[in-house]
CSV table of C-alpha atoms and ligand atoms in Angstrom, one decimal:
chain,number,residue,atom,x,y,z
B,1,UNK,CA,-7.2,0.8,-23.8
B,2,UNK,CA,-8.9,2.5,-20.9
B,3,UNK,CA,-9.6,1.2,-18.1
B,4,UNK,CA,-11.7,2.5,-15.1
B,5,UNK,CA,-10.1,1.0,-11.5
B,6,UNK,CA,-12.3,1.1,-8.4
B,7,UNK,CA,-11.0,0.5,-5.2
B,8,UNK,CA,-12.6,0.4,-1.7
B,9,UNK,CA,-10.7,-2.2,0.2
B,10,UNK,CA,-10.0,-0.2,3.3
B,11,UNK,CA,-10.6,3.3,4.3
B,12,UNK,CA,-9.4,4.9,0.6
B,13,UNK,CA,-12.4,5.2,-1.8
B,14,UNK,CA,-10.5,5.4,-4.8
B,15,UNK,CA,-11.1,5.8,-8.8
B,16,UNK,CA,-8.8,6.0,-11.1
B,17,UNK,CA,-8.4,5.8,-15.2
B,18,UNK,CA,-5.2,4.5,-17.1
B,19,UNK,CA,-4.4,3.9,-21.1
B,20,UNK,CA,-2.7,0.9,-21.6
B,21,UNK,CA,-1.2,0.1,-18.2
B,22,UNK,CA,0.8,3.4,-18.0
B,23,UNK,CA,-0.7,6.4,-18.4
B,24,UNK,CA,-2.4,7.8,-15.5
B,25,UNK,CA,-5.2,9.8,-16.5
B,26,UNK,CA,-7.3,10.7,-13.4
B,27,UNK,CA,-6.7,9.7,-9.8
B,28,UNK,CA,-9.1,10.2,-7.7
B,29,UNK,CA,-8.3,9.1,-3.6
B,30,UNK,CA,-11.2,10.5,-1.0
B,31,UNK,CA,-9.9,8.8,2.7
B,32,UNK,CA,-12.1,8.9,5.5
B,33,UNK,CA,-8.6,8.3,7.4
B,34,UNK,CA,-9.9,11.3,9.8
B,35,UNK,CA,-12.7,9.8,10.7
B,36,UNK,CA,-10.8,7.0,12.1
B,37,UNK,CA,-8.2,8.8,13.8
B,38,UNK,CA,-9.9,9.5,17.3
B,39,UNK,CA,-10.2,5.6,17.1
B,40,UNK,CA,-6.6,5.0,16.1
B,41,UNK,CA,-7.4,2.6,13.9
B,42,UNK,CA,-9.9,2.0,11.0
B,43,UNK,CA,-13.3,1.6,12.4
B,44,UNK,CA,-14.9,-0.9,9.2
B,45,UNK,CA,-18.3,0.4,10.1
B,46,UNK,CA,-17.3,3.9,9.5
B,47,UNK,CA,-14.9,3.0,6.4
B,48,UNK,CA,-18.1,1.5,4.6
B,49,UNK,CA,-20.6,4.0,5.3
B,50,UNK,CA,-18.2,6.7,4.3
B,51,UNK,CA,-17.4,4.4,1.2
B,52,UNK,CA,-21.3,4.3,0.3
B,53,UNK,CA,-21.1,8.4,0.8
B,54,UNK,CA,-18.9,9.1,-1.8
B,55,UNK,CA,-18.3,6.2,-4.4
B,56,UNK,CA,-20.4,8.0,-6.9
B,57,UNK,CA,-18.8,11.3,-7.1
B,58,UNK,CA,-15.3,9.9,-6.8
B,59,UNK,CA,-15.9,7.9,-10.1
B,60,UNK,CA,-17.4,10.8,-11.6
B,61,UNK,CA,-14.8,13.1,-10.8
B,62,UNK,CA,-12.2,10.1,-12.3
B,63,UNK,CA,-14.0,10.4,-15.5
B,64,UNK,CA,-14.4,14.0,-15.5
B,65,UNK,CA,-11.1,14.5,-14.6
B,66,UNK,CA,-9.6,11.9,-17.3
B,67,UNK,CA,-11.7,13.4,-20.0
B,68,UNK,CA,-13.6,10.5,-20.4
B,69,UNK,CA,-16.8,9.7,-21.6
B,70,UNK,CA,-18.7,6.2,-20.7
B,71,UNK,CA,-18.0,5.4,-24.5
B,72,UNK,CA,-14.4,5.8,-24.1
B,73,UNK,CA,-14.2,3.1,-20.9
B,74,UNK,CA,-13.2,0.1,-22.0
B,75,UNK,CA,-13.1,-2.1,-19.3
B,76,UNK,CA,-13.6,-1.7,-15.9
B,77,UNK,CA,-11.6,-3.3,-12.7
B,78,UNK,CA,-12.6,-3.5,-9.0
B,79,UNK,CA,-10.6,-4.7,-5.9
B,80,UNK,CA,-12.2,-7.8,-4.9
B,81,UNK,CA,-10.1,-8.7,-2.2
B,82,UNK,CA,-8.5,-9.2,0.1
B,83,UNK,CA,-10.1,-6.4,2.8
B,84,UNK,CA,-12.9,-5.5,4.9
B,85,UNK,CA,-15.8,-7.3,3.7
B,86,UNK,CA,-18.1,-4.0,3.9
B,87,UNK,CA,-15.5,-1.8,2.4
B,88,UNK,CA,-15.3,-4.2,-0.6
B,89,UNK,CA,-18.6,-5.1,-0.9
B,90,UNK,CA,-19.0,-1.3,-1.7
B,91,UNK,CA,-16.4,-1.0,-4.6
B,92,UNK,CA,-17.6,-4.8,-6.1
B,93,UNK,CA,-21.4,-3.8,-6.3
B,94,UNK,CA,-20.7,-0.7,-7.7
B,95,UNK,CA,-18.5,-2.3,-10.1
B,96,UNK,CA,-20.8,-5.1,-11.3
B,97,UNK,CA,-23.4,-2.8,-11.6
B,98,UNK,CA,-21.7,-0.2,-13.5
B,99,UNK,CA,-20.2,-3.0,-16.1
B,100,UNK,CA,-24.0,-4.6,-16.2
B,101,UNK,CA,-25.3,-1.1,-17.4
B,102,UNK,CA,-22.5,0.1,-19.6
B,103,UNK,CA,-21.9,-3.0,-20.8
B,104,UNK,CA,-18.1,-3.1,-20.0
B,105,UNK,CA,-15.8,-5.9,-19.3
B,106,UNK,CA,-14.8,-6.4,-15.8
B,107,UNK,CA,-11.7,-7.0,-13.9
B,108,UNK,CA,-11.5,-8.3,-10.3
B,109,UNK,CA,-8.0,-7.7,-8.5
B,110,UNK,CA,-6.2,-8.4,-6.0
B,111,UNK,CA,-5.4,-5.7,-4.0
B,112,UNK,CA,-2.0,-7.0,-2.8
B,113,UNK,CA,-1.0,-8.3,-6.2
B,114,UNK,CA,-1.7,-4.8,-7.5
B,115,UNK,CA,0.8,-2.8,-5.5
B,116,UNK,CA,3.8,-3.5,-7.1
B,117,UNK,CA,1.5,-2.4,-10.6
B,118,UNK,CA,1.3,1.0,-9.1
B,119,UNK,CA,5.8,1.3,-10.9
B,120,UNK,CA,4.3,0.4,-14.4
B,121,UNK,CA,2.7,3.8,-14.3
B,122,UNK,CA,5.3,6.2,-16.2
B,123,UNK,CA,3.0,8.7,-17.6
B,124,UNK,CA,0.7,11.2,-17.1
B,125,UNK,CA,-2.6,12.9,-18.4
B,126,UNK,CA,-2.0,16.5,-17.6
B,127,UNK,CA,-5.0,16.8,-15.8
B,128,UNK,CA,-4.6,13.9,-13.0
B,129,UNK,CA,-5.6,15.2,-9.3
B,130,UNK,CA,-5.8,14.0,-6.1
B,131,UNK,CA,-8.5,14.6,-3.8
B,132,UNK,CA,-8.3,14.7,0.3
B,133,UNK,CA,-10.8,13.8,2.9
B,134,UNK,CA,-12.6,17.3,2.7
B,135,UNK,CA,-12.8,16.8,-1.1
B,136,UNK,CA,-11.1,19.8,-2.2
B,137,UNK,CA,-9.6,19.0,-5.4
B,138,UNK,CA,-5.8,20.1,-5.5
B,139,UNK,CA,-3.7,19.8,-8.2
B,140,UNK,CA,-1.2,16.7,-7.6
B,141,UNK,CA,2.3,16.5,-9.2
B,142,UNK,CA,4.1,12.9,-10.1
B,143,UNK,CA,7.6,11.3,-10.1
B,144,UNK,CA,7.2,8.8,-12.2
B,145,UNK,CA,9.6,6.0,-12.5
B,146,UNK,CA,11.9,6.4,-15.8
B,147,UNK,CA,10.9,3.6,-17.0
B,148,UNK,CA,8.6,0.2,-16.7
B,149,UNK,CA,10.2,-2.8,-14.7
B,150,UNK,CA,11.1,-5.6,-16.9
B,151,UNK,CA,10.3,-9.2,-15.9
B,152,UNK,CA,11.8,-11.3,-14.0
B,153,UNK,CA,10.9,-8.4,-11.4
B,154,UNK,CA,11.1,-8.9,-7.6
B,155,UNK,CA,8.7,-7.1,-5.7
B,156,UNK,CA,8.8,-6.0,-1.7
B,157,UNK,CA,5.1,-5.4,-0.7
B,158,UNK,CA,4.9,-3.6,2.3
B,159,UNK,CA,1.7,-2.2,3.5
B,160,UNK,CA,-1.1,-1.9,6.4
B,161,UNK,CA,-2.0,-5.5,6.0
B,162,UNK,CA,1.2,-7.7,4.1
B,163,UNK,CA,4.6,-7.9,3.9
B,164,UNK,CA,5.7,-10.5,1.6
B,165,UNK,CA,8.0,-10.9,-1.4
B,166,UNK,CA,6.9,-12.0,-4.7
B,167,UNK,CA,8.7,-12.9,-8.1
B,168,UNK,CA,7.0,-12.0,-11.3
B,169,UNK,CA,8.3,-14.3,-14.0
B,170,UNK,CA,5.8,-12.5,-16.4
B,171,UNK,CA,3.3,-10.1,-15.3
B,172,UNK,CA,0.6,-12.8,-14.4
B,173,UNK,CA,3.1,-15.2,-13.8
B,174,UNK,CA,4.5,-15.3,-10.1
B,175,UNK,CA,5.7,-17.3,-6.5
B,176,UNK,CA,5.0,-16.0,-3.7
B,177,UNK,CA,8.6,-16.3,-1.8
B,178,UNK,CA,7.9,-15.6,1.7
B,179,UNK,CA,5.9,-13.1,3.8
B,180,UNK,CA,5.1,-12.0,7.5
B,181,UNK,CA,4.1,-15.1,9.7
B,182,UNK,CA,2.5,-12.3,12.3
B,183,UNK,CA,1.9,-8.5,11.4
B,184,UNK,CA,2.6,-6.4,8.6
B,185,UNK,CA,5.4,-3.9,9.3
B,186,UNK,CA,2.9,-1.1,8.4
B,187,UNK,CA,0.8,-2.3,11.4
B,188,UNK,CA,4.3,-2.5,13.5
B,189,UNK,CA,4.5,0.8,12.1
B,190,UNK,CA,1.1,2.1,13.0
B,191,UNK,CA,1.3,0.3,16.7
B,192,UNK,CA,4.4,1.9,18.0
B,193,UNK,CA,3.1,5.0,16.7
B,194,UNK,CA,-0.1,4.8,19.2
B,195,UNK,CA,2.1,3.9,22.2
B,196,UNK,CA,4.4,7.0,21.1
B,197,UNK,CA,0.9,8.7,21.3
B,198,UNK,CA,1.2,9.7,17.4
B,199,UNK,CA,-1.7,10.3,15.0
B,200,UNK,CA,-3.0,7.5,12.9
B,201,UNK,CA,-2.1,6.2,10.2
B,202,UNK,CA,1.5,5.8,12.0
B,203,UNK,CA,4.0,5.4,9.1
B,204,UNK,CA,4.0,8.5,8.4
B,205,UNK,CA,4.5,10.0,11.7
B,206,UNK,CA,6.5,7.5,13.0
B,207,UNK,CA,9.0,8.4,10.2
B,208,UNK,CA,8.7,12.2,10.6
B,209,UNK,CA,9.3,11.7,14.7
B,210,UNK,CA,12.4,9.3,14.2
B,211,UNK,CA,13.7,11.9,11.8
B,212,UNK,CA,14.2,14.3,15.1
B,213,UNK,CA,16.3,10.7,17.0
B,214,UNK,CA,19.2,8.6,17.5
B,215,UNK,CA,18.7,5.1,15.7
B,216,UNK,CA,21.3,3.2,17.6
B,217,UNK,CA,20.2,4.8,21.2
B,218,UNK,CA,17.6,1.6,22.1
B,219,UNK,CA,18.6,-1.8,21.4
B,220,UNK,CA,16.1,-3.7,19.6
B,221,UNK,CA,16.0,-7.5,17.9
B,222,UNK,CA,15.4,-8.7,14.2
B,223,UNK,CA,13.3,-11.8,14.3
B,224,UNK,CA,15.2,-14.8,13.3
B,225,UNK,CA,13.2,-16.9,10.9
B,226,UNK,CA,13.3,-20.6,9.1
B,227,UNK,CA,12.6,-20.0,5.8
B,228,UNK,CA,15.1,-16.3,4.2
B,229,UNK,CA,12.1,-14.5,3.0
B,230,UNK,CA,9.7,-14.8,6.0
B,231,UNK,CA,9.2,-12.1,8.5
B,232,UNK,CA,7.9,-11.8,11.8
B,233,UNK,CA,7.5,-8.3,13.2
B,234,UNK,CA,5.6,-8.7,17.0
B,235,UNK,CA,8.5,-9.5,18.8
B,236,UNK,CA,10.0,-6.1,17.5
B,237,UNK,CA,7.2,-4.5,18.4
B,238,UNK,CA,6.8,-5.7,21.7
B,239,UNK,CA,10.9,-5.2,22.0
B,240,UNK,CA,9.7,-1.5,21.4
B,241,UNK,CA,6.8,-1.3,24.6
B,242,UNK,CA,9.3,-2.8,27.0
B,243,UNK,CA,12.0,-0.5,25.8
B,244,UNK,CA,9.6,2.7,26.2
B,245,UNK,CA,8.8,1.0,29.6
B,246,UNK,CA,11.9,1.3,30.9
B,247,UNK,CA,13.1,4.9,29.4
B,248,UNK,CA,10.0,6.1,31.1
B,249,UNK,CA,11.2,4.7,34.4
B,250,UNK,CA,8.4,1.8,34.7
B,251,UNK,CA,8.4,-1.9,34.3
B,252,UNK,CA,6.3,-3.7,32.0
B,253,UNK,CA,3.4,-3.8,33.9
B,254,UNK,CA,3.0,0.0,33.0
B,255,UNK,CA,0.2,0.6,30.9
B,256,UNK,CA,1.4,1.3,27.3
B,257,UNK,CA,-1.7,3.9,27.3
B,258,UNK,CA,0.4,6.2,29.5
B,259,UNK,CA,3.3,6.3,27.9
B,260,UNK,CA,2.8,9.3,25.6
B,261,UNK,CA,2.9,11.4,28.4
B,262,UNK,CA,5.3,9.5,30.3
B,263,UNK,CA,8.1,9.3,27.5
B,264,UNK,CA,10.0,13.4,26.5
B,265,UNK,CA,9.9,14.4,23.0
B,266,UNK,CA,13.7,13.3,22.9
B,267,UNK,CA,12.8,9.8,24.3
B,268,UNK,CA,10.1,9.4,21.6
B,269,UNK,CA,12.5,10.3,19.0
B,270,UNK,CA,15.1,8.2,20.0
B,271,UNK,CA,12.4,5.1,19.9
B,272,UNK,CA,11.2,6.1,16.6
B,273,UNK,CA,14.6,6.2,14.9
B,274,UNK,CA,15.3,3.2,16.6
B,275,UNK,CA,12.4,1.1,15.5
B,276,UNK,CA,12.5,2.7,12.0
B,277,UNK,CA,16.1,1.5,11.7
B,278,UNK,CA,15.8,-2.1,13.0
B,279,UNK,CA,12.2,-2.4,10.5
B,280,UNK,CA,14.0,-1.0,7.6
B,281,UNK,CA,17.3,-3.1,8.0
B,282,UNK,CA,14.9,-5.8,8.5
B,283,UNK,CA,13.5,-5.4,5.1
B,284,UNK,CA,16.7,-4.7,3.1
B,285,UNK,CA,18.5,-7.6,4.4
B,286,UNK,CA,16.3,-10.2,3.1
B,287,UNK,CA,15.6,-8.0,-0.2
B,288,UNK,CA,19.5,-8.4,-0.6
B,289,UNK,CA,19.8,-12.0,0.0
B,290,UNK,CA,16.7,-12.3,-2.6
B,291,UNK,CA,18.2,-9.8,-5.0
B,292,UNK,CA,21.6,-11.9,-4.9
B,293,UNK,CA,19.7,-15.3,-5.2
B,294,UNK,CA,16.9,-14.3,-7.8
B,295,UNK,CA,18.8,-11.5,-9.6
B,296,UNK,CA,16.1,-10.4,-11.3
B,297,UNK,CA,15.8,-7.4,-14.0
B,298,UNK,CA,14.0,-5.2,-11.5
B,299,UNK,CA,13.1,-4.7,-7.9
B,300,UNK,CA,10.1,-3.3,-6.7
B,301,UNK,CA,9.1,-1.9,-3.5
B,302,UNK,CA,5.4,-1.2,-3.5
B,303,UNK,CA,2.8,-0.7,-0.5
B,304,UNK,CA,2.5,2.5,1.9
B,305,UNK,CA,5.7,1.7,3.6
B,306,UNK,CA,7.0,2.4,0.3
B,307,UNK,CA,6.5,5.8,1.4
B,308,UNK,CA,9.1,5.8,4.2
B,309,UNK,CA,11.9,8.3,3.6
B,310,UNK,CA,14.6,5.9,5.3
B,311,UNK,CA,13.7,2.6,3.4
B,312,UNK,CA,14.4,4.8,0.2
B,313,UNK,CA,17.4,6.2,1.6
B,314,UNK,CA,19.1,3.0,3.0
B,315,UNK,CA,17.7,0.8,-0.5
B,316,UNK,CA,19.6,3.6,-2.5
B,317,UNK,CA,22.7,3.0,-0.6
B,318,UNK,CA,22.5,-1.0,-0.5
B,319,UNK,CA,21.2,-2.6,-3.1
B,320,UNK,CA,23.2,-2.6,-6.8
B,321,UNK,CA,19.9,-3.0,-8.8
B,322,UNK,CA,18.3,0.1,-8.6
B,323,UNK,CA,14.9,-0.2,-6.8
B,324,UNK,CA,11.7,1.2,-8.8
B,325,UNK,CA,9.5,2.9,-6.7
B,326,UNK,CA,5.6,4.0,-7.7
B,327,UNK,CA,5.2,8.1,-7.0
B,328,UNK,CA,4.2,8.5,-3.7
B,329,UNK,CA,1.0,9.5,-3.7
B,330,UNK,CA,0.2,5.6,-5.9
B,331,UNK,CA,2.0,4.0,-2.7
B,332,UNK,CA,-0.5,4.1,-0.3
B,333,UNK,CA,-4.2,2.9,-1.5
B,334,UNK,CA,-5.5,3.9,-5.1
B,335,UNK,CA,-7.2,2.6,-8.0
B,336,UNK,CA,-4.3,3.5,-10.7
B,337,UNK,CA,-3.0,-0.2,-9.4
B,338,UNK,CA,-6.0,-1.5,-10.0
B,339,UNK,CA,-6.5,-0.2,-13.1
B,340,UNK,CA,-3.1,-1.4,-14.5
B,341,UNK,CA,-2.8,-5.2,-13.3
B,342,UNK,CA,-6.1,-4.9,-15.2
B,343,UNK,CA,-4.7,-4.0,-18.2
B,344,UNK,CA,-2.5,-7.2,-17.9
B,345,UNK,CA,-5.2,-9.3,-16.9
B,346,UNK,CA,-7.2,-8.2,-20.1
B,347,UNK,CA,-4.5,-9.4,-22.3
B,348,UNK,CA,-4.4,-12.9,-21.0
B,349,UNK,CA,-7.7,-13.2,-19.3
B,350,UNK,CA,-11.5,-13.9,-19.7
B,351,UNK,CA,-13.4,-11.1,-17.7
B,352,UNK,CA,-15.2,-11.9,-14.4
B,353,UNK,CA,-19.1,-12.3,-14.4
B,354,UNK,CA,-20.6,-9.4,-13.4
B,355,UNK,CA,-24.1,-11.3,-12.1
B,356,UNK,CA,-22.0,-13.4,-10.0
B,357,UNK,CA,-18.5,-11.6,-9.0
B,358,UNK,CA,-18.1,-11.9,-4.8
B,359,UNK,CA,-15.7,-10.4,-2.9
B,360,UNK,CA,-13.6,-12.5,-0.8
B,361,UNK,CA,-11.9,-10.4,2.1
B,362,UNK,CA,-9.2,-13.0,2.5
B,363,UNK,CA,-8.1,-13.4,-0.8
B,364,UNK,CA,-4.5,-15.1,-1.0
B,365,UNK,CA,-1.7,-14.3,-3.9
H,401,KG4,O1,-0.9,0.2,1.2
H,401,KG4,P1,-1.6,0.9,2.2
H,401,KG4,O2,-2.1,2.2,2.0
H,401,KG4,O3,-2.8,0.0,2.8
H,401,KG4,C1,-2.8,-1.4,2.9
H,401,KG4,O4,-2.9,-2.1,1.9
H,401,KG4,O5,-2.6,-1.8,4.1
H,401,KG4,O6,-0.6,0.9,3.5
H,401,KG4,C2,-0.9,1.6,4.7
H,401,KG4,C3,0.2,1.4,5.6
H,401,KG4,C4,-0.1,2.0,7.0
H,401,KG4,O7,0.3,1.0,8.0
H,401,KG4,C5,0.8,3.2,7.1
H,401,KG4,O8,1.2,3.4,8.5
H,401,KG4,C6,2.0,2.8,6.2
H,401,KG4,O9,1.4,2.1,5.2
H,401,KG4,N1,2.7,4.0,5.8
H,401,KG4,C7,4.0,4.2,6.0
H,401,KG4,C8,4.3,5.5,5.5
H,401,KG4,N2,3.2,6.0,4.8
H,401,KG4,C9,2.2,5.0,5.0
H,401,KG4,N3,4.9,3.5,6.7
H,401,KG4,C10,6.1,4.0,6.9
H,401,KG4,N4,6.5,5.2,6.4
H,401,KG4,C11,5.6,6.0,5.7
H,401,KG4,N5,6.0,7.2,5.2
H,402,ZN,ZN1,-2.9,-1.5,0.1
């Protein structure tokens, strides 16, 4: 079964195809992420109007690249939430119009719920790309996980907008255990990086800079929460501006817009590593108390902080069940998710309406 996945939830326009919930085919990401950079952050304005631009020759270039004719689409799957309401309304219209006319099923996601989907995906189509903001179209190589994660499977879903942790009884079948009572740790991530005066999106750079520091030079706190699986990241964020503060000789009246040039190269690394640290350990502690308590047949850590070098590094070192982790590249934003938690939700589910499917930018798991 092939199945075309839309996405268009934040700044990625994505497209993507996948045979039977596995096989990536085509996978086709065009971010406007530069547009937003001068901004550090994502303008929703800009992400819909540059969603708008280039929906129609990323789904093209997802069917051309997959080999696949309208005929050979059997079903196709859109993000319907939750995201900016612009952004999504792009990806849903699209969507229900393309099923109305090709008369295909179709799918509506969850964005969040489809992360963790991303580690089903242990094959590809020879032919899959990736394509970046100035739509060159360069050839894109994938680690794959070995193999599928079985069921019960925990997942850690760790992006821009969530961090929670979910247990999948059976692929449709899950309990939502705990997440972030404040910001994600991808936003913690992509704040500390502004006051370090790092480009946008921050993970990424944060991680590269703390790579360059000393992670036990700043003292920093993990939020103590109720419940084992909550978590709570804007105190360590704020932990981080007064640290920076003071390294930079000021108190906490000092505008965090001055620190970049107020803080050395050194100083920035040392704050990086140290945040990194404290976020990651963060993480893996509650994923080992859950792990112990849940013990389920696979963990999963999905969502662009998925990316982070360290988190890999200390999971590897901590955790006995080994921790599945999508490629890279199906981390961050795409429509390969989409397309596969599809797949499932064609074996057990009646499709959406396309006359009447909304998007709802809040969606809950
Ligand atoms: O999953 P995603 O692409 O979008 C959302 O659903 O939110 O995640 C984006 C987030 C951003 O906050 C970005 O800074 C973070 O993932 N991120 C990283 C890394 N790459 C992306 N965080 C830490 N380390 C990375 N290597
Ligand atoms: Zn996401």
């Amino acid at each position: 079964m092939r199945i075309l996945g839309i996405e268009t939830s934040c700044d990625e326009t994505a497209a993507a195809v996948v045979e039977d919930g596995k096989k990536l085919l085509s996978n086709v990401v065009a971010s406007s992420v530069d547009l937003h950079t001068a901004f550090g952050g994502v303008v929703p304005e800009i992400a819909a109007r540059s969603h708008l631009e280039v929906i129609t020759p990323v789904i093209e270039e997802a069917l051309k690249t997959a080999k696949t004719s309208w005929d050979a689409v059997d079903a196709i799957a859109v993000t319907q939430g939750p995201g900016l309401v612009g952004s999504l309304l792009i990806g849903v219209l699209t969507a229900r119009t393309l099923a109305i006319a090709k008369n295909k099923p179709l799918y509506a996601i969850n964005h969040v719920q489809a992360h963790p989907y991303a580690a089903f995906i242990t094959e590809s189509g020879d032919r899959s790309r990736i394509k970046d903001q100035r739509s060159t179209t360069i050839k894109a190589s994938y680690i794959f996980p070995k193999q599928q994660p079985r069921f019960p499977m925990l997942a850690l879903i760790v992006s821009g907008g969530h961090t929670q942790f979910v247990l999948f009884k059976k692929p449709l079948d899950y309990k939502l255990l705990g997440q972030t009572t404040d910001d994600a740790v991808g936003e913690a991530y992509d704040k500390v990086a502004k006051m370090l005066g790092l480009p946008y999106p921050g993970g990424p750079s944060v991680d590269k800079c703390a790579q360059k520091g000393n992670s036990t030079s700043v003292k920093l706190p993990k939020a103590k929460m109720d419940s084992p699986y909550d978590f709570s990241f804007s105190g360590l964020k704020t932990a981080v501006l007064r640290a920076a503060q003071a390294m930079s000789g000021h108190d906490y009246t000092f505008p965090s817009q001055k620190l970049p040039e107020a803080l050395s190269k050194a100083q920035k690394a040392d704050i990086a590593a140290s945040f990194q640290d404290t976020a990651v350990k963060t993480l893996l502690d509650k994923l080992e108390t859950a792990a112990q308590h849940f013990k389920p047949k696979s963990i999963v850590i999905a969502g662009g902080v998925a990316a982070n070098q360290e988190l890999r590094k200390q999971a590897s070192e901590r955790l006995s069940t080994s921790v599945i982790y999508p490629d890279i590249k199906l981390c961050t934003d795409n429509a390969a998710m989409v397309a596969t938690l599809a797949y499932y939700q064609s074996l057990d589910s009646k499709p959406s309406d396309p006359y009447s499917l909304e998007v709802d930018p809040s969606l809950k798991m």
